[in-house]
PDB file of C-alpha atoms in Angstrom:
ATOM      1  CA  MET A  29      40.471 102.606 111.301  1.00 82.00           C
ATOM      2  CA  LEU A  30      41.738 100.141 108.667  1.00 88.00           C
ATOM      3  CA  ARG A  31      41.162  96.430 109.211  1.00 93.00           C
ATOM      4  CA  ILE A  32      43.498  93.898 107.559  1.00 91.00           C
ATOM      5  CA  GLY A  33      42.661  90.224 107.064  1.00 90.00           C
ATOM      6  CA  SER A  34      39.290  88.445 106.934  1.00 91.00           C
ATOM      7  CA  LYS A  35      37.256  87.055 109.695  1.00 94.00           C
ATOM      8  CA  LYS A  36      36.551  83.222 109.492  1.00 95.00           C
ATOM      9  CA  ASP A  37      32.953  82.223 110.101  1.00 95.00           C
ATOM     10  CA  GLY A  38      32.350  80.105 113.260  1.00 96.00           C
ATOM     11  CA  ILE A  39      35.594  81.140 114.920  1.00 96.00           C
ATOM     12  CA  GLN A  40      35.720  82.853 118.333  1.00 97.00           C
ATOM     13  CA  TYR A  41      38.254  85.703 118.277  1.00 97.00           C
ATOM     14  CA  LYS A  42      39.907  87.041 121.338  1.00 97.00           C
ATOM     15  CA  LYS A  43      40.511  90.837 121.539  1.00 97.00           C
ATOM     16  CA  ARG A  44      44.211  91.665 121.841  1.00 96.00           C
ATOM     17  CA  ILE A  45      45.312  95.268 122.226  1.00 97.00           C
ATOM     18  CA  CYS A  46      48.935  95.690 121.242  1.00 97.00           C
ATOM     19  CA  ALA A  47      51.731  98.273 120.831  1.00 98.00           C
ATOM     20  CA  TYR A  48      54.605  98.014 118.345  1.00 98.00           C
ATOM     21  CA  ALA A  49      57.531 100.175 117.355  1.00 98.00           C
ATOM     22  CA  ILE A  50      59.448 100.648 114.181  1.00 97.00           C
ATOM     23  CA  ILE A  51      62.887 101.228 115.819  1.00 97.00           C
ATOM     24  CA  GLU A  52      65.009 103.444 113.576  1.00 94.00           C
ATOM     25  CA  ARG A  53      68.826 103.566 113.260  1.00 93.00           C
ATOM     26  CA  ILE A  54      69.340 106.717 111.309  1.00 88.00           C
ATOM     27  CA  LYS A  55      73.034 106.256 110.416  1.00 92.00           C
ATOM     28  CA  ASP A  56      72.313 103.394 107.995  1.00 90.00           C
ATOM     29  CA  LYS A  57      68.480 103.740 107.579  1.00 89.00           C
ATOM     30  CA  LYS A  58      67.849 100.314 109.090  1.00 94.00           C
ATOM     31  CA  ILE A  59      65.172  99.260 111.519  1.00 96.00           C
ATOM     32  CA  ALA A  60      65.164  96.650 114.277  1.00 97.00           C
ATOM     33  CA  ILE A  61      62.946  93.612 113.985  1.00 96.00           C
ATOM     34  CA  ALA A  62      62.637  90.445 116.120  1.00 93.00           C
ATOM     35  CA  THR A  63      62.888  86.854 115.127  1.00 92.00           C
ATOM     36  CA  ASP A  64      62.206  83.886 117.308  1.00 81.00           C
ATOM     37  CA  LYS A  65      62.660  81.203 114.669  1.00 71.00           C
ATOM     38  CA  SER A  66      64.397  81.212 111.352  1.00 72.00           C
ATOM     39  CA  ASP A  67      62.546  83.155 108.676  1.00 77.00           C
ATOM     40  CA  ILE A  68      59.717  84.377 111.049  1.00 89.00           C
ATOM     41  CA  TYR A  69      60.001  88.102 111.642  1.00 95.00           C
ATOM     42  CA  PHE A  70      58.026  90.636 113.664  1.00 95.00           C
ATOM     43  CA  LEU A  71      57.977  94.243 114.635  1.00 97.00           C
ATOM     44  CA  LEU A  72      59.136  94.825 118.228  1.00 97.00           C
ATOM     45  CA  GLY A  73      56.294  95.014 120.779  1.00 97.00           C
ATOM     46  CA  GLY A  74      53.339  93.016 121.938  1.00 95.00           C
ATOM     47  CA  GLY A  75      50.135  92.823 123.918  1.00 96.00           C
ATOM     48  CA  ARG A  76      48.812  95.053 126.658  1.00 97.00           C
ATOM     49  CA  GLU A  77      48.626  93.724 130.222  1.00 96.00           C
ATOM     50  CA  LYS A  78      45.548  94.574 132.437  1.00 91.00           C
ATOM     51  CA  ASP A  79      45.253  98.323 132.892  1.00 92.00           C
ATOM     52  CA  GLU A  80      48.395  99.519 131.154  1.00 96.00           C
ATOM     53  CA  LEU A  81      48.325 102.597 128.992  1.00 97.00           C
ATOM     54  CA  ILE A  82      49.323 101.742 125.449  1.00 97.00           C
ATOM     55  CA  GLU A  83      52.552 103.715 125.792  1.00 96.00           C
ATOM     56  CA  GLU A  84      53.412 101.660 128.892  1.00 97.00           C
ATOM     57  CA  THR A  85      52.770  98.446 126.912  1.00 97.00           C
ATOM     58  CA  LEU A  86      55.205  99.580 124.284  1.00 98.00           C
ATOM     59  CA  LYS A  87      57.951 100.528 126.766  1.00 96.00           C
ATOM     60  CA  ARG A  88      57.583  97.228 128.772  1.00 96.00           C
ATOM     61  CA  GLU A  89      57.558  95.049 125.626  1.00 95.00           C
ATOM     62  CA  ILE A  90      60.666  96.687 124.177  1.00 96.00           C
ATOM     63  CA  ILE A  91      62.520  96.244 127.429  1.00 96.00           C
ATOM     64  CA  GLU A  92      61.463  92.627 127.735  1.00 94.00           C
ATOM     65  CA  GLU A  93      62.520  91.911 124.146  1.00 94.00           C
ATOM     66  CA  THR A  94      65.706  93.991 123.862  1.00 95.00           C
ATOM     67  CA  GLY A  95      66.685  95.377 127.303  1.00 95.00           C
ATOM     68  CA  TYR A  96      66.612  98.966 125.918  1.00 96.00           C
ATOM     69  CA  SER A  97      64.565 101.920 126.873  1.00 97.00           C
ATOM     70  CA  LEU A  98      63.181 104.169 124.039  1.00 97.00           C
ATOM     71  CA  THR A  99      63.652 107.692 123.014  1.00 96.00           C
ATOM     72  CA  ASP A 100      61.948 109.934 120.373  1.00 96.00           C
ATOM     73  CA  VAL A 101      58.810 107.915 120.560  1.00 96.00           C
ATOM     74  CA  LYS A 102      56.206 109.193 117.996  1.00 95.00           C
ATOM     75  CA  PHE A 103      52.721 107.838 117.130  1.00 96.00           C
ATOM     76  CA  PHE A 104      52.636 106.481 113.588  1.00 94.00           C
ATOM     77  CA  ASP A 105      49.319 104.592 112.986  1.00 94.00           C
ATOM     78  CA  LYS A 106      46.646 102.438 114.354  1.00 96.00           C
ATOM     79  CA  ILE A 107      45.363  99.278 112.596  1.00 96.00           C
ATOM     80  CA  ASN A 108      42.986  96.384 113.306  1.00 97.00           C
ATOM     81  CA  SER A 109      43.477  92.839 112.078  1.00 96.00           C
ATOM     82  CA  TRP A 110      41.860  89.401 112.142  1.00 96.00           C
ATOM     83  CA  CYS A 111      44.759  86.944 112.561  1.00 93.00           C
ATOM     84  CA  TYR A 112      45.948  83.689 113.964  1.00 91.00           C
ATOM     85  CA  ASN A 113      48.796  83.385 116.467  1.00 85.00           C
ATOM     86  CA  ALA A 114      50.260  79.953 117.500  1.00 83.00           C
ATOM     87  CA  LYS A 115      50.481  81.035 121.134  1.00 84.00           C
ATOM     88  CA  TYR A 116      47.168  82.864 121.539  1.00 90.00           C
ATOM     89  CA  GLY A 117      44.906  81.421 118.791  1.00 93.00           C
ATOM     90  CA  TYR A 118      42.583  83.497 116.716  1.00 96.00           C
ATOM     91  CA  LEU A 119      42.847  87.236 117.530  1.00 96.00           C
ATOM     92  CA  ASP A 120      41.123  90.429 116.853  1.00 97.00           C
ATOM     93  CA  VAL A 121      44.138  92.685 117.060  1.00 97.00           C
ATOM     94  CA  GLU A 122      44.024  96.454 117.658  1.00 97.00           C
ATOM     95  CA  ALA A 123      47.627  97.600 117.178  1.00 98.00           C
ATOM     96  CA  THR A 124      49.053 101.034 117.863  1.00 98.00           C
ATOM     97  CA  ILE A 125      52.258 101.642 115.957  1.00 97.00           C
ATOM     98  CA  TYR A 126      55.017 104.038 116.975  1.00 97.00           C
ATOM     99  CA  ILE A 127      58.327 105.127 115.465  1.00 96.00           C
ATOM    100  CA  ALA A 128      61.180 105.341 118.009  1.00 97.00           C
ATOM    101  CA  LYS A 129      64.888 104.954 118.681  1.00 97.00           C
ATOM    102  CA  PHE A 130      66.693 102.829 121.215  1.00 97.00           C
ATOM    103  CA  ASP A 131      67.930 104.888 124.133  1.00 97.00           C
ATOM    104  CA  LYS A 132      69.917 103.108 126.911  1.00 96.00           C
ATOM    105  CA  LYS A 133      70.576  99.461 127.635  1.00 96.00           C
ATOM    106  CA  ILE A 134      68.930  99.056 131.047  1.00 96.00           C
ATOM    107  CA  LEU A 135      68.908  95.248 131.523  1.00 93.00           C
ATOM    108  CA  ALA A 136      69.373  91.966 129.744  1.00 89.00           C
ATOM    109  CA  PRO A 137      66.432  91.008 127.548  1.00 89.00           C
ATOM    110  CA  ILE A 138      63.871  88.928 129.486  1.00 88.00           C
ATOM    111  CA  GLU A 139      62.522  87.083 126.420  1.00 83.00           C
ATOM    112  CA  LYS A 140      65.566  84.935 125.627  1.00 79.00           C
ATOM    113  CA  ASP A 141      64.005  83.423 122.508  1.00 79.00           C
ATOM    114  CA  HIS A 142      64.041  86.766 120.637  1.00 83.00           C
ATOM    115  CA  ARG A 143      66.938  87.836 118.465  1.00 90.00           C
ATOM    116  CA  ILE A 144      67.031  91.458 117.271  1.00 93.00           C
ATOM    117  CA  LEU A 145      68.119  92.097 113.718  1.00 94.00           C
ATOM    118  CA  TRP A 146      68.994  95.444 111.973  1.00 96.00           C
ATOM    119  CA  VAL A 147      67.461  95.258 108.561  1.00 95.00           C
ATOM    120  CA  SER A 148      66.641  97.293 105.488  1.00 92.00           C
ATOM    121  CA  PRO A 149      62.857  98.091 105.530  1.00 93.00           C
ATOM    122  CA  LEU A 150      62.707  97.475 101.797  1.00 89.00           C
ATOM    123  CA  GLU A 151      64.299  94.022 102.040  1.00 91.00           C
ATOM    124  CA  TYR A 152      62.019  92.853 104.924  1.00 92.00           C
ATOM    125  CA  LYS A 153      58.700  94.569 103.938  1.00 89.00           C
ATOM    126  CA  ASP A 154      57.303  91.253 102.591  1.00 89.00           C
ATOM    127  CA  LYS A 155      58.930  89.057 105.285  1.00 93.00           C
ATOM    128  CA  LEU A 156      57.078  90.026 108.379  1.00 94.00           C
ATOM    129  CA  TYR A 157      54.905  87.254 109.676  1.00 91.00           C
ATOM    130  CA  HIS A 158      51.647  89.242 110.195  1.00 92.00           C
ATOM    131  CA  GLU A 159      49.878  90.801 107.243  1.00 93.00           C
ATOM    132  CA  TYR A 160      49.021  93.929 109.290  1.00 94.00           C
ATOM    133  CA  GLN A 161      52.709  94.375 110.162  1.00 95.00           C
ATOM    134  CA  ARG A 162      53.699  94.079 106.468  1.00 94.00           C
ATOM    135  CA  TYR A 163      51.038  96.737 105.635  1.00 92.00           C
ATOM    136  CA  ILE A 164      52.446  99.063 108.322  1.00 94.00           C
ATOM    137  CA  LEU A 165      56.075  98.612 107.225  1.00 94.00           C
ATOM    138  CA  ASN A 166      55.107  99.396 103.628  1.00 89.00           C
ATOM    139  CA  LYS A 167      53.267 102.478 104.816  1.00 89.00           C
ATOM    140  CA  TYR A 168      56.372 103.488 106.843  1.00 91.00           C
ATOM    141  CA  ILE A 169      58.566 103.077 103.784  1.00 88.00           C
ATOM    142  CA  LEU A 170      56.280 105.455 101.825  1.00 83.00           C
ATOM    143  CA  ALA A 171      56.059 107.980 104.669  1.00 83.00           C
ATOM    144  CA  THR A 172      59.807 108.183 105.394  1.00 81.00           C
ATOM    145  CA  ASN A 173      61.497 107.923 102.049  1.00 70.00           C
ATOM    146  CA  THR A 174      61.603 111.335 100.346  1.00 52.00           C
ATOM    147  CA  ALA A 175      62.811 109.941  97.011  1.00 51.00           C
ATOM    148  CA  THR A 176      59.982 107.459  97.029  1.00 53.00           C
ATOM    149  CA  ARG A 177      57.410 110.092  97.875  1.00 54.00           C
ATOM    150  CA  GLU A 178      58.681 112.265  94.979  1.00 53.00           C
ATOM    151  CA  VAL A 179      58.309 109.365  92.568  1.00 52.00           C
ATOM    152  CA  LEU A 180      54.874 108.596  93.946  1.00 53.00           C
ATOM    153  CA  ILE A 181      53.831 112.156  93.083  1.00 52.00           C
ATOM    154  CA  GLY A 182      54.740 111.267  89.506  1.00 54.00           C
ATOM    155  CA  TYR A 183      52.896 107.943  89.873  1.00 52.00           C
ATOM    156  CA  GLU A 184      49.711 109.808  90.813  1.00 52.00           C
ATOM    157  CA  LYS A 185      50.260 112.444  88.069  1.00 54.00           C
ATOM    158  CA  ASN A 186      50.302 109.507  85.553  1.00 54.00           C
ATOM    159  CA  ASN A 187      46.682 108.931  86.689  1.00 49.00           C
ATOM    160  CA  GLN A 188      47.686 106.066  88.924  1.00 53.00           C
ATOM    161  CA  ILE A 189      46.057 106.004  92.344  1.00 50.00           C
ATOM    162  CA  VAL A 190      47.834 104.708  95.393  1.00 50.00           C
ATOM    163  CA  GLU A 191      45.239 102.357  96.897  1.00 52.00           C
ATOM    164  CA  ASN A 192      44.949 102.231 100.692  1.00 48.00           C
ATOM    165  CA  SER A 193      45.743  98.517 100.723  1.00 53.00           C
ATOM    166  CA  GLU A 194      48.714  96.300 100.915  1.00 54.00           C
ATOM    167  CA  LYS A 195      48.479  95.603  97.170  1.00 61.00           C
ATOM    168  CA  GLY A 196      48.143  99.299  96.299  1.00 64.00           C
ATOM    169  CA  ILE A 197      51.182 100.246  98.460  1.00 62.00           C
ATOM    170  CA  GLU A 198      53.187  97.354  96.988  1.00 63.00           C
ATOM    171  CA  LYS A 199      52.305  98.522  93.446  1.00 67.00           C
ATOM    172  CA  ALA A 200      53.335 102.105  94.247  1.00 65.00           C
ATOM    173  CA  ILE A 201      56.666 101.015  95.815  1.00 62.00           C
ATOM    174  CA  LYS A 202      57.471  98.817  92.780  1.00 64.00           C
ATOM    175  CA  PHE A 203      56.798 101.877  90.527  1.00 65.00           C
ATOM    176  CA  ALA A 204      58.941 104.065  92.756  1.00 60.00           C
ATOM    177  CA  ILE A 205      61.862 101.631  92.721  1.00 58.00           C
ATOM    178  CA  ALA A 206      61.651 101.209  88.963  1.00 63.00           C
ATOM    179  CA  ASN A 207      61.599 104.979  88.369  1.00 61.00           C
ATOM    180  CA  LYS A 208      63.887 106.345  91.093  1.00 51.00           C
ATOM    181  CA  ASN A 209      66.498 107.658  88.639  1.00 49.00           C
TER     182      ASN A 209
END
């Protein structure tokens, strides 16, 4: 499993198992993200509680943040990261990422400090707070955009290799955008 970030010597990291979703809105190809302060953005989801299954964590977190249940939930990826969180300190994150859609509004959001925004993945791929979430969103863009995938085939045919890193994905996306027509 890929690990993002670097571990700092002498720091005690707390293990945090998390589940996140890239919530799609097909009609305009936007995704839902959360913000709790201006210019700080996150994928929807969060940490597992006690003995929850990871899918239960995802469903609970989405309801707490948005009030919505989910439908069409599909596994997308799993990633590890060393990171810092103002609320929890230094974390060793193990994140399972899903792609899903909102289903029904079942209650008012519990986490009142979260605002949900519908955004273009391309416009927000570099704005997510956590490096591992930026990596995942870039990977999602590559995986779901047919035009980008077709251009990337040309990118690889020109003896360019798409590195399995945030910089490699960024380089491939820039190439794809510059050569999409």
